[in-house]
Amino acid sequence: MANAHLTETFTNPEGYTFPHHRLSTVLHNPDKTPIVLVACGSFSPVTYLHLRMFEMAKDYVRQNTDFEIIGGYLSPVSDMYKKPGLLSARHRVNMCTLAAEDSDTWLMVDPWEAFQSYQRTAIVLDHFDHEINTVLGGVHTESGEHRKVRVMLLAGSDLIGTMSEPGVWAYSDLEHILGRYGCLIVERAGTGMDQATDSLAKWRNNIHLISQLIQNDVSSTKVRLFLRRGLSVRYLLPNSVVDYIEQHGLYQDETTSNASNVEKEKGKEREPGSSAGGSKREKESQSHSS
């Protein structure tokens, strides 16, 4: 892993504090590498599939790697993303927090990315690395030995699809994300992984592919469609998130045209104002769950 971050300083939102109340400070198996999983996405709204990704990753890590998970984070994108169907960051962070607090004891929500300007995935991962290893000092073994925590990206297989498309991601960002940090990729219905990873062979050892043994095609896009049609979304989302949506009357005014555009934009995040022609900033794009 390289030592340098892409930036020397990180701009924090006003009043921001890095959440670490569920982050383990002790590595229980000294023979393993401590890791933190970070899922970047719109989460508009967060669904059980988003949460299920963490559980699948936990099983994979336990059975197939020399890693030990010490924490997991949802990192909602900024409002500056301006993706069709994207609810305000305040609501998305609140829903993610409700979902995480109702779930397992190791999931948290970091609002750093949500409440500021557009940030590339590479910078977001650097932020986590800085907070966990520099500010908090990493973890210790039970014998007191200090260990640095490895940050890893957790995402659906549509991410790998965009990473393998020429011109979508900057090579420097791919090198930083896949070379420095690595990722765990969960298979998603309707997307293949093998062909996409062939073009990313340079980083193959840092790309961990997780098969989805029970097919689940729940998506935020479909949930928003259900809500606009007045259909129930219970058991697709945590009950606390469903209650929050109903209490605030969310997703009632999203237009059909926006909904159809979501799938077109899915997996390709562009800076606001960029064209479809492939600007330099587009090539620094990142991929997020819908």
CSV table of C-alpha atoms in Angstrom, one decimal, residues 102 127 146 158 175 205 213 217 233 260 270-271:
chain,number,residue,atom,x,y,z
A,102,ASP,CA,-31.3,-1.1,13.9
A,127,HIS,CA,-10.7,10.4,4.5
A,146,HIS,CA,-0.2,-1.4,17.2
A,158,ASP,CA,-22.1,-2.7,-11.4
A,175,GLU,CA,-4.7,2.8,-9.1
A,205,ASN,CA,-5.4,-9.6,-6.1
A,213,LEU,CA,-26.3,-17.1,-3.4
A,217,ASP,CA,-32.8,-7.4,-7.2
A,233,VAL,CA,-42.4,-1.1,0.6
A,260,SER,CA,-36.2,6.4,-16.0
A,270,ARG,CA,-20.3,13.0,-12.7
A,271,GLU,CA,-19.5,16.4,-11.4
